[in-house]
Coordinates of C-alpha atoms and ligand atoms in Angstrom, one line a residue:
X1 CA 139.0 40.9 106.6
X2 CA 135.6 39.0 107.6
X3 CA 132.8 40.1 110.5
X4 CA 133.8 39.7 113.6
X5 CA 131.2 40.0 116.5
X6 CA 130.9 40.5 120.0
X7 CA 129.0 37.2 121.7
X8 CA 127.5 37.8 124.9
X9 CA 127.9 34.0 125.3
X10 CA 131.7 34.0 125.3
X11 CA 132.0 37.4 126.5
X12 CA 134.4 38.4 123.5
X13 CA 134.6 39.6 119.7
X14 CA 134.8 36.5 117.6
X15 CA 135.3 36.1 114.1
X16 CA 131.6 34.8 112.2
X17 CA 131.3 31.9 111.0
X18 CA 128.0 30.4 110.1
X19 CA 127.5 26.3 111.1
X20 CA 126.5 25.9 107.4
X21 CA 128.9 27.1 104.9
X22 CA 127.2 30.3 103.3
X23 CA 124.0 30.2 104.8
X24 CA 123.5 32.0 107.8
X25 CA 120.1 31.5 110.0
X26 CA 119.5 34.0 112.8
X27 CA 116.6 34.8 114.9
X28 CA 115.5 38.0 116.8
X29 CA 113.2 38.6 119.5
X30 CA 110.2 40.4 118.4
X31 CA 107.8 43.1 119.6
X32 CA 105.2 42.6 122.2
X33 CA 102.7 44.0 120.3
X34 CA 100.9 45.5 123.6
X35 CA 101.0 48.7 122.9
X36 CA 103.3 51.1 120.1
X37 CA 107.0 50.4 119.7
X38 CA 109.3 53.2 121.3
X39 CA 112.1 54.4 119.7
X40 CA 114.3 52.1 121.8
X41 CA 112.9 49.1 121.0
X42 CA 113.6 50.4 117.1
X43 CA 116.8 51.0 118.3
X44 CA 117.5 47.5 118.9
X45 CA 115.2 46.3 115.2
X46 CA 117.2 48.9 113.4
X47 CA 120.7 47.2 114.7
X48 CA 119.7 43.5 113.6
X49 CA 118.1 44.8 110.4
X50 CA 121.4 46.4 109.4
X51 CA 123.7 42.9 110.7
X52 CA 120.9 41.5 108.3
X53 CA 121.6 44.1 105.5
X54 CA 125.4 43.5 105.7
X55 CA 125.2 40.0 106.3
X56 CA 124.0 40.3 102.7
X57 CA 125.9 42.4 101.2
X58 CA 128.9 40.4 102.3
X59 CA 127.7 37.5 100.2
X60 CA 125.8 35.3 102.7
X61 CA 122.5 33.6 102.2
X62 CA 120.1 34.5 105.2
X63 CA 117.6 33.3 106.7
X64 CA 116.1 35.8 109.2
X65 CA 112.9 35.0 111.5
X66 CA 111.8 37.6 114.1
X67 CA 108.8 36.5 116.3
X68 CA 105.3 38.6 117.0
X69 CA 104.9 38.2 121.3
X70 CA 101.2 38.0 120.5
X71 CA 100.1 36.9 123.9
X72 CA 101.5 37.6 127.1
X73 CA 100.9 38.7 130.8
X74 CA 100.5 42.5 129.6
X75 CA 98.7 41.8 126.5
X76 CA 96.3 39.7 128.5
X77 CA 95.8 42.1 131.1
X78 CA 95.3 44.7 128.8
X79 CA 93.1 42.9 126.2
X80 CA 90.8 41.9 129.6
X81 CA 91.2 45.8 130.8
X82 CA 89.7 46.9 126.9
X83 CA 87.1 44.3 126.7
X84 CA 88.7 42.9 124.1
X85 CA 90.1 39.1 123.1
X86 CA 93.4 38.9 122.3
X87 CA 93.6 38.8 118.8
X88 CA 91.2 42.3 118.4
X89 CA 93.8 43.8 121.0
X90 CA 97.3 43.2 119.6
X91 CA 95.9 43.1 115.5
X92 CA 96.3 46.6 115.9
X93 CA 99.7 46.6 117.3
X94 CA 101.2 44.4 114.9
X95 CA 99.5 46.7 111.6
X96 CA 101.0 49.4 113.7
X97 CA 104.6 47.7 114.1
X98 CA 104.3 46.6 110.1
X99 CA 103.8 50.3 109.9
X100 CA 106.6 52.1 111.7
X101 CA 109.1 49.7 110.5
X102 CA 108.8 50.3 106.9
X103 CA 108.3 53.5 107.7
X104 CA 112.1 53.5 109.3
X105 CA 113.3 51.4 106.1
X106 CA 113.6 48.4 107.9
X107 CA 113.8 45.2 105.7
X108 CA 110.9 43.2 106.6
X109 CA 112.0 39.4 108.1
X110 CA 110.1 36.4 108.4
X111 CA 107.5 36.8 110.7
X112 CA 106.0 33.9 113.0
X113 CA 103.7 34.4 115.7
X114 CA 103.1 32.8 118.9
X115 CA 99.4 32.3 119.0
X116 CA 100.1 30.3 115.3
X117 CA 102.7 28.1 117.5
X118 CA 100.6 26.8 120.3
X119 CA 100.4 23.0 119.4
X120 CA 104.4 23.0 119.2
X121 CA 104.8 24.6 122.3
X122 CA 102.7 22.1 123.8
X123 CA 104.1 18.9 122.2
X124 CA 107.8 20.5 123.5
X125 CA 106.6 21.1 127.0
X126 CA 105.5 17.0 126.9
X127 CA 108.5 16.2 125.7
X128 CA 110.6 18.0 128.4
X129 CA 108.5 16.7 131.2
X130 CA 109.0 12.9 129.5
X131 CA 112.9 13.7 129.2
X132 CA 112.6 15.0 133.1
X133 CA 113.2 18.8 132.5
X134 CA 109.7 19.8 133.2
X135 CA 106.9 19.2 135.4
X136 CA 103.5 20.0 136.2
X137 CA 102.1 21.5 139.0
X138 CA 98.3 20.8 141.2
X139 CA 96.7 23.4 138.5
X140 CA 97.7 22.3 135.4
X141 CA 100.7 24.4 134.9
X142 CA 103.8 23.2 133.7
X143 CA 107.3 24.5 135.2
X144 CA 111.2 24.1 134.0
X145 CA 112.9 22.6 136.0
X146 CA 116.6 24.5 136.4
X147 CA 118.2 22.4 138.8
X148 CA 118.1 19.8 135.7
X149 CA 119.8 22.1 133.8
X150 CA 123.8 22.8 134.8
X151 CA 124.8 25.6 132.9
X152 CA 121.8 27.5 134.0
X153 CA 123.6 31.4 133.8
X154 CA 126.2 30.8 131.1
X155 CA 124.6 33.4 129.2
X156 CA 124.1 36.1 132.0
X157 CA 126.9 34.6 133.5
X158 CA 125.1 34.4 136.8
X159 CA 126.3 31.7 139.5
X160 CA 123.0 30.1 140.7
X161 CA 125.1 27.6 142.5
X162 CA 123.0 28.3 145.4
X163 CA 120.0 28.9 144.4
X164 CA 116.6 27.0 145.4
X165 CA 115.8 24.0 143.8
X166 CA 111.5 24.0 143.6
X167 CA 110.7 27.5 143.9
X168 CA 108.6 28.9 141.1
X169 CA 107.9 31.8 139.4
X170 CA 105.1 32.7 136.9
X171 CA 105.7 36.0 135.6
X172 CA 107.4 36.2 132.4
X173 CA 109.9 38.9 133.6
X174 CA 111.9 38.6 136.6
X175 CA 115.1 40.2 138.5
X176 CA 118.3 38.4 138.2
X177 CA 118.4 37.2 141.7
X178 CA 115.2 35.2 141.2
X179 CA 116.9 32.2 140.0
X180 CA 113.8 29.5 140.1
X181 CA 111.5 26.9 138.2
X182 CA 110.0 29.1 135.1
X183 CA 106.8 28.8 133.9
X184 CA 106.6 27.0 130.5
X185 CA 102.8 26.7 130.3
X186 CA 99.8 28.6 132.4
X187 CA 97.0 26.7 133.5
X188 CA 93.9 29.2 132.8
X189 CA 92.6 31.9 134.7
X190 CA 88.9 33.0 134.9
X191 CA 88.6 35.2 132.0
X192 CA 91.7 34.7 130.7
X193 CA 92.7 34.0 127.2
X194 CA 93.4 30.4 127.0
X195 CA 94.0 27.2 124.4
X196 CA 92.9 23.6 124.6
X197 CA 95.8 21.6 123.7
X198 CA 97.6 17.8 124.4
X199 CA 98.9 19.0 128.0
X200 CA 95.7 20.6 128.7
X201 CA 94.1 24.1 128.2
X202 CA 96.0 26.8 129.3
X203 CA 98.8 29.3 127.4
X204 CA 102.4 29.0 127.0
X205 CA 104.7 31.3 128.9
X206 CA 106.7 33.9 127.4
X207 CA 110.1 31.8 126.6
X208 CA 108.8 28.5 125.2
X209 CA 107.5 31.3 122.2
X210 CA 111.0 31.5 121.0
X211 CA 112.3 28.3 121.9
X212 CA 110.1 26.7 119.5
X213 CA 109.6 29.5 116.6
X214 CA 113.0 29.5 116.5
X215 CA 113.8 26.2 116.0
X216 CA 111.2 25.1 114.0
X217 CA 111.9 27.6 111.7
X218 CA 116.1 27.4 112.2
X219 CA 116.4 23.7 113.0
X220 CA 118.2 22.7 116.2
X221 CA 121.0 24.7 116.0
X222 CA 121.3 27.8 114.6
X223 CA 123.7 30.9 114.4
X224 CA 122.9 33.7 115.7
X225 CA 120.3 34.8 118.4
X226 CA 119.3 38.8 119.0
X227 CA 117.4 40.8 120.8
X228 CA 117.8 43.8 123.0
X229 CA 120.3 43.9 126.6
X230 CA 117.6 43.4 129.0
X231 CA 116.7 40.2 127.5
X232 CA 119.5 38.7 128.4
X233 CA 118.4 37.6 131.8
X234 CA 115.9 35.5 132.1
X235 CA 114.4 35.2 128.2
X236 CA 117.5 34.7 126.6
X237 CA 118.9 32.1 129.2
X238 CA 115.2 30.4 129.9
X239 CA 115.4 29.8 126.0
X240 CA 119.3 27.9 126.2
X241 CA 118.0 26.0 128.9
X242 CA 114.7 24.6 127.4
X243 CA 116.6 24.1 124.0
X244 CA 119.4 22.4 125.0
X245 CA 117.7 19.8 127.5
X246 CA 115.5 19.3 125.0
X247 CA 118.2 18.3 122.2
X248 CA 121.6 18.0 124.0
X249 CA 123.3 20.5 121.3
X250 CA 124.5 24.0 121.3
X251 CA 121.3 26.4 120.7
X252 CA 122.6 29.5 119.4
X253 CA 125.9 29.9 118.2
X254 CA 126.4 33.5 118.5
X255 CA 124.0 36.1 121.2
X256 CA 123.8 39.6 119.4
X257 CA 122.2 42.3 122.2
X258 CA 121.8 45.7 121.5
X259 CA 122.8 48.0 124.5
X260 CA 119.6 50.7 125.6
X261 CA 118.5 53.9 124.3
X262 CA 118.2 56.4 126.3
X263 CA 116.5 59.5 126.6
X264 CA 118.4 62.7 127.1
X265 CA 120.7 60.6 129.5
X266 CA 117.5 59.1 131.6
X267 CA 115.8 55.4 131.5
X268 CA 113.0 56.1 128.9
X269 CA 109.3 55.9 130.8
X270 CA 105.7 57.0 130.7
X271 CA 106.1 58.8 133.5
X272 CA 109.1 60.8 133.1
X273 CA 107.2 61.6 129.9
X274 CA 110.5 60.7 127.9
X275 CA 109.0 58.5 126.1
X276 CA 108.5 58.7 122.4
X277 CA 106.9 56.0 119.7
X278 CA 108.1 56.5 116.1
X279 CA 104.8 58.6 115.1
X280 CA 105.1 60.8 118.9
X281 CA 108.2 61.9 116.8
X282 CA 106.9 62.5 113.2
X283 CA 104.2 64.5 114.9
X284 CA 106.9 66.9 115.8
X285 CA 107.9 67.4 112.4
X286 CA 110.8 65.0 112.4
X287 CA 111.7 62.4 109.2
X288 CA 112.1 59.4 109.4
X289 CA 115.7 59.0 107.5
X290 CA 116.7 61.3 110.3
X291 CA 115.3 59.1 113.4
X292 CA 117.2 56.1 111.3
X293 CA 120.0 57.9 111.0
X294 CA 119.8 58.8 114.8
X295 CA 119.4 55.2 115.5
X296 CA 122.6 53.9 113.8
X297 CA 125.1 56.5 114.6
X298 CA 126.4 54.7 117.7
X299 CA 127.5 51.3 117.7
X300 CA 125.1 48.7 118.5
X301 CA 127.2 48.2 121.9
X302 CA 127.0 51.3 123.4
X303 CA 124.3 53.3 124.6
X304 CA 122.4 55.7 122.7
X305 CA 121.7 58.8 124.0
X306 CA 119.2 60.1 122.2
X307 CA 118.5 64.2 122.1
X308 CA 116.5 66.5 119.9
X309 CA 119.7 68.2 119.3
X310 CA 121.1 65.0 118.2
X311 CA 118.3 64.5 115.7
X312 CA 118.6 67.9 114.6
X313 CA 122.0 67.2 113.8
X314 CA 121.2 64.1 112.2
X315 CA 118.6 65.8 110.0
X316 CA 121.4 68.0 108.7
X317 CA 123.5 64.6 108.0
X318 CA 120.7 63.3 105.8
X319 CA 120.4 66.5 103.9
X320 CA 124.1 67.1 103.4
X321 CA 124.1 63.6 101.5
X322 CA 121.1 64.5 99.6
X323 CA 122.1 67.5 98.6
X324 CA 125.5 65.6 97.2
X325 CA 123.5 63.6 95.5
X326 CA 121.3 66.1 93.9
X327 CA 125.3 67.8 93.1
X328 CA 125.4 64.3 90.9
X329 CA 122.6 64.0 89.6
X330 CA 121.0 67.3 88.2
X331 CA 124.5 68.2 86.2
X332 CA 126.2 68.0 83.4
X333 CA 129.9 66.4 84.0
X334 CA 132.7 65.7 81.0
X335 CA 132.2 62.0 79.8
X336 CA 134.7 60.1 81.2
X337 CA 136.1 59.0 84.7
X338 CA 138.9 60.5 86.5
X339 CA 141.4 58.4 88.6
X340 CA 141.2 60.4 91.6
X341 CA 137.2 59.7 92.1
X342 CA 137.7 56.2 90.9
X343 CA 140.1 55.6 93.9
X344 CA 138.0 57.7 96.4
X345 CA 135.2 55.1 95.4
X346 CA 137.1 52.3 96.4
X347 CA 139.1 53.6 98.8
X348 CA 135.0 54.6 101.2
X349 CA 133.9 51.3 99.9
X350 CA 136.6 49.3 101.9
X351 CA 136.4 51.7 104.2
X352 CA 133.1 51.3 105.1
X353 CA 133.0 47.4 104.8
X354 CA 136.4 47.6 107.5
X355 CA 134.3 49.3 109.7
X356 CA 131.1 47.1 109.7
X357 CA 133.6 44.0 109.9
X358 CA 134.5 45.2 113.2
X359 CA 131.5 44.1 115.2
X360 CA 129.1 46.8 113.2
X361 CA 130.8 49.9 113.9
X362 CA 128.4 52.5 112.2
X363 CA 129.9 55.5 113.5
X364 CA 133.3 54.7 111.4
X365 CA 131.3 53.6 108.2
X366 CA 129.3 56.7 108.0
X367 CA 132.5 59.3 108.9
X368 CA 134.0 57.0 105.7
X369 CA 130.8 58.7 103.5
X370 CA 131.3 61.8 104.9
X371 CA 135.2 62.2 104.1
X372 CA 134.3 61.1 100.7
X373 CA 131.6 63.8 100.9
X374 CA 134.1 66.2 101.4
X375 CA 136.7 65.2 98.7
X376 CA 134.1 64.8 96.0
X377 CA 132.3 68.2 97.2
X378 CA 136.3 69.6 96.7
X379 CA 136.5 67.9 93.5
X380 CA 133.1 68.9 92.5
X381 CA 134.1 72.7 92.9
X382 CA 137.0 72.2 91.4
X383 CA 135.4 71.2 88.1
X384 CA 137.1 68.1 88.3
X385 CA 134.6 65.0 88.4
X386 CA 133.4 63.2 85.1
X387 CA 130.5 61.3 84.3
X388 CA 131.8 58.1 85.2
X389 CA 132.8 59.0 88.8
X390 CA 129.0 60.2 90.0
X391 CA 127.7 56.3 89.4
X392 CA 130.9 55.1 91.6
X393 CA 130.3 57.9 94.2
X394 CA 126.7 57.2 94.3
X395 CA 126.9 53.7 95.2
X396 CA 128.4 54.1 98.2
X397 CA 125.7 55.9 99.9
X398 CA 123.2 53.9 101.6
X399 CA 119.3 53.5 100.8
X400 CA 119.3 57.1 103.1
X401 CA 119.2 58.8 100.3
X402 CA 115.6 57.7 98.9
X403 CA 114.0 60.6 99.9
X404 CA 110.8 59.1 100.4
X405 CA 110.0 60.5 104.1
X406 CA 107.0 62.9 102.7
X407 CA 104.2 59.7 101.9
X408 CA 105.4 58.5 105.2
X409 CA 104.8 61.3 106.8
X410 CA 101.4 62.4 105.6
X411 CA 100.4 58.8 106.4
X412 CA 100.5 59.6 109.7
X413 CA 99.2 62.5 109.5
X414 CA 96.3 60.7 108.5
X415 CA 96.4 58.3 111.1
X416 CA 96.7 60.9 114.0
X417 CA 93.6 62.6 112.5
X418 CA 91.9 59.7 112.3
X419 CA 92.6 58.4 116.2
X420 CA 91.3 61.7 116.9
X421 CA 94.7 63.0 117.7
X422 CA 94.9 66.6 116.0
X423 CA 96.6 67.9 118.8
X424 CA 99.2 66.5 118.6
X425 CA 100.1 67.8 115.1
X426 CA 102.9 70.5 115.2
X427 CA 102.9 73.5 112.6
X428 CA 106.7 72.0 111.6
X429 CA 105.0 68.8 110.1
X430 CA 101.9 70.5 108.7
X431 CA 104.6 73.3 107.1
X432 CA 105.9 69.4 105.3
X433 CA 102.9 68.1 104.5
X434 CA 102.2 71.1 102.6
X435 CA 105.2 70.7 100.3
X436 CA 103.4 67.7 98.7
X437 CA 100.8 70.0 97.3
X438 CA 102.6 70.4 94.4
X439 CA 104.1 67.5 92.5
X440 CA 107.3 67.3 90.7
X441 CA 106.3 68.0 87.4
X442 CA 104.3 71.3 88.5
X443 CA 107.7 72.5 90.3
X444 CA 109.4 72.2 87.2
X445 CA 107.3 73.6 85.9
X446 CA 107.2 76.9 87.8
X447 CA 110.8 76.4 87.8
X448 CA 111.1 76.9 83.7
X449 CA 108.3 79.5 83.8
X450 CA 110.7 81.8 86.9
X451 CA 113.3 81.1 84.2
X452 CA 111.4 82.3 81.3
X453 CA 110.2 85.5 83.5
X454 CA 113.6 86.5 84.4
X455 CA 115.1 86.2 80.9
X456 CA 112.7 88.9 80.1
X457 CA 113.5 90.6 82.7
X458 CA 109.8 90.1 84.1
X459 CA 111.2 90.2 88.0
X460 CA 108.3 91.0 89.7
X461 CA 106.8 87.7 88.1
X462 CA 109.8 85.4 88.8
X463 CA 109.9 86.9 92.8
X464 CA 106.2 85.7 92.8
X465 CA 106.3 82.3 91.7
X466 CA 109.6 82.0 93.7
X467 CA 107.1 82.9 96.7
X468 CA 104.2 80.5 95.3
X469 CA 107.1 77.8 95.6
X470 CA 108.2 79.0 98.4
X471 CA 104.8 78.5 100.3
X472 CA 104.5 75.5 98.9
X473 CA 107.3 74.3 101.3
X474 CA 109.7 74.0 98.7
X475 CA 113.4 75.4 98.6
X476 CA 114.7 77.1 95.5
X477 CA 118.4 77.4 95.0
X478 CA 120.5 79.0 92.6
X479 CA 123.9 77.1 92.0
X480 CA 127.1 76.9 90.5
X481 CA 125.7 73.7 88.4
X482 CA 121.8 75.7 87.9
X483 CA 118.9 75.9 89.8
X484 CA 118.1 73.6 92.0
X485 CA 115.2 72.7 94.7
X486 CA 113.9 70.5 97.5
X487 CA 111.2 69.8 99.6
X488 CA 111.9 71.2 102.9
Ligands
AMP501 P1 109.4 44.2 123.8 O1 108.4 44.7 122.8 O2 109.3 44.9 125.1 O3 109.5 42.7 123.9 O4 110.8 44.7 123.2 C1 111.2 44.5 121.9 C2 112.7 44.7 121.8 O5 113.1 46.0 122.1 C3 113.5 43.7 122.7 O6 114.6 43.2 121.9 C4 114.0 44.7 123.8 O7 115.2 44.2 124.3 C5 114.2 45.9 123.0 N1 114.2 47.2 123.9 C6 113.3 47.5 124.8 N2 113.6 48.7 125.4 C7 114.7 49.2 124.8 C8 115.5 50.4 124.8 N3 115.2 51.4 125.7 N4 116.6 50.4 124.0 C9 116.9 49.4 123.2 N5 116.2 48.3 123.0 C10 115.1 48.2 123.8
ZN502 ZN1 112.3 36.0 122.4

């Protein structure tokens, strides 16, 4: 079986296939680096990184731009409101995005910004107006015409039949009911951010950005487009309609939108003081494999609701695959494979590829791991897995299991001390920082000398290094297979 995908354009699940053989080009909307990414727009960064991941791993060559929003209405307002320019008030945004996305594993794409696009946007804008798609109005701005444009709402699949031909509007975001002229270029404002370029000085409006990244980077046409739901209407169809004037062919093949988070069943906002950025969390105490594993245990298509009992319980997913792992890796097995464990290997590995194939279903793909979990953790008990079988087991589990969430999270630890934001600090994540006093080698080394203790029966010294350790933040166990420990 290949992917098959929903596409917002057709309205169904179609089988994937890219325009050019193996190679697959896709583009995804980007952050508006006005402020810190929430956990919803991660939502939607995490679902495109992993269609990129598997896009890979299913043997494709891809290309994958996503775009930097580094100027807009809001980032304009705000810069103005900080008495800032522009590029001091969103440099710290886009470090900050870098930032929480490697900090969520995310693979980085190739990046293009908007303020590094400005003479293309301009020298498309001329070109619509000479083709008759675009005109300019008393102050220099330039519009989109829609009325030029026929299929205007295939992608929202709104009927503007009626709608008025002339009437503008400038904002970049709209309702769906205002069907009329977009802005494709703002003449300047007094004290405004603004360019001087071949239609004059001003600053392109929020759509041209991807019109033009994309396709310079993608060509023409290209296969897939992604972004979020609410982009839908009017970005997502402002950009088919500028495109395809502009070159009389098909845009993007295939639309990828990821439906909303949201927050314990509620639209996530300031005000309802639901709303959480990636390091609001990490404050709390929570990692950040569980807050990616949060993020990709519902489909792409349906709405997350996300919970703190729900990342609890995510947290405790991480660590029952780590602790397998750690079952694997810290013991001694018979040399040799076993039939059984081969097939259980295969049988989670096409498991999990069916389950992708079908439009990115996560939630099947990781209830594949955890069955094999289970079988393996049988076997395991059983005394029945050989060396072979813990490589073949292994590779099924995704990059979750690099347990590297402890430099991430003292990183921010750092960065909320250093924004002057101590309060914000929970006991929970100074309880994990605390673990990283000690480094591997001086738990293992503990470790041999509680070993040593009890073997001469020295338990009043082995019960206080276990407490040393123990302080430390990190978990001693005693197993079937040895001692073993973790971070907690
Ligand atoms: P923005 O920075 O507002 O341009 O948004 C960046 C991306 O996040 C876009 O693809 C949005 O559609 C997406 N997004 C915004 N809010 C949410 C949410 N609550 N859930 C999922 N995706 C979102
Ligand atoms: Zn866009």
């Amino acid at each position: 079986m290949s992917l098959r995908l929903y596409n917002t354009l057709s309205g169904k699940i179609e089988d994937f296939h890219p325009i050019d053989s193996n190679r697959v080009r896709m583009y995804a909307c980007g952050p508006t680096v006005y402020d810190y990414g929430h956990i919803g727009n991660f939502r939607t960064f995490i679902a495109v990184d992993l269609l990129y991941r598997f896009l890979r791993q299913s043997g494709y060559d891809v290309r994958y731009v996503m775009n930097i929003t580094d100027v807009d209405d809001k980032i304009i307002r705000n810069a103005a409101q900080a008495g800032t320019t522009v590029q001091q008030y969103t440099a710290k945004f886009i470090k900050a995005f870098f930032e929480d996305s490697a900090t969520l594993g995310i693979e980085p794409p190739i990046f293009v910004r908007a303020t590094e696009h400005i003479a293309g946007m301009a020298a498309f804008i001329a070109e619509l107006v000479s083709k008759g798609f675009a005109y300019r109005t008393e102050d220099g701005s330039y519009y989109f015409r829609i009325a030029k444009f026929p299929e205007y709402g295939k992608l929202s699949k709104k009927d503007f039949a009626g709608m008025n031909d002339g009437a503008r509007v400038d904002v970049d975001e709209y309702e769906k009911d205002s069907a009329r002229d977009f802005a494709l270029w703002k003449a300047p404002k007094p004290g405004e951010a603004s360019w001087d370029t071949s239609i004059g000085p001003g600053r392109p409006g929020w759509h041209i950005e991807c019109s033009v990244m994309s396709m310079e980077e993608l060509g023409p046409s290209f296969d897939l487009h992604a972004g979020g739901e609410d982009l839908i209407f009017p970005h997502h169809e402002n950009e088919i309609a500028q495109s395809e004037s502009m070159t009389g062919k098909q845009f993007a093949r295939y639309w990828f939108h990821a439906r909303f988070l949201l927050v314990e069943g509620q639209k996530m906002s300031k005000s309802l003081g639901n709303f959480f950025t990636i390091r609001d969390l990490v404050l709390r105490g929570h990692k950040p494999s569980s807050i990616r594993w949060l993020l990709t245990q519902v489909p792409y298509r349906n709405q997350l609701n996300f919970t703190f009992d729900g990342l609890k319980a995510a947290a405790s997913s991480v660590e029952k695959l780590r602790n397998f792992r750690f079952r694997l890796t810290n013991a001694q097995f018979p040399a040799g494979s076993t039939p059984l464990m081969a097939q259980l290997a295969d049988e989670t590995t096409a498991k999990m590829k069916a389950a992708l194939d079908d439009d990115l279903n996560t939630a099947e793909a990781q209830a594949a791991i955890f069955d094999m979990l289970r079988k393996a953790n049988t076997a395991l008990d059983a005394s029945e897995v050989h060396q072979e079988d813990t490589k073949a087991l292994l590779a099924e589990i995704f990059a979750v299991l690099k347990d590297d969430d402890l430099p991430k999270m003292k990183a921010i630890l750092e960065w909320a001390r250093g924004e002057g934001r101590e309060k914000e600090i929970s006991p929970e994540l100074l309880d994990i920082a605390g673990s990283a006093q000690l480094t591997d080698e001086q738990v293992n080394q503990k470790l041999a000398e509680m070993d040593a203790a009890r073997k001469t029966r020295n338990f009043k010294a082995s019960d206080a290094l276990r407490a040393e350790l123990t302080d430390a933040g990190i978990i001693v166990e005693n197993t079937k297979e040895g001692v073993r420990w973790r971070r907690k």
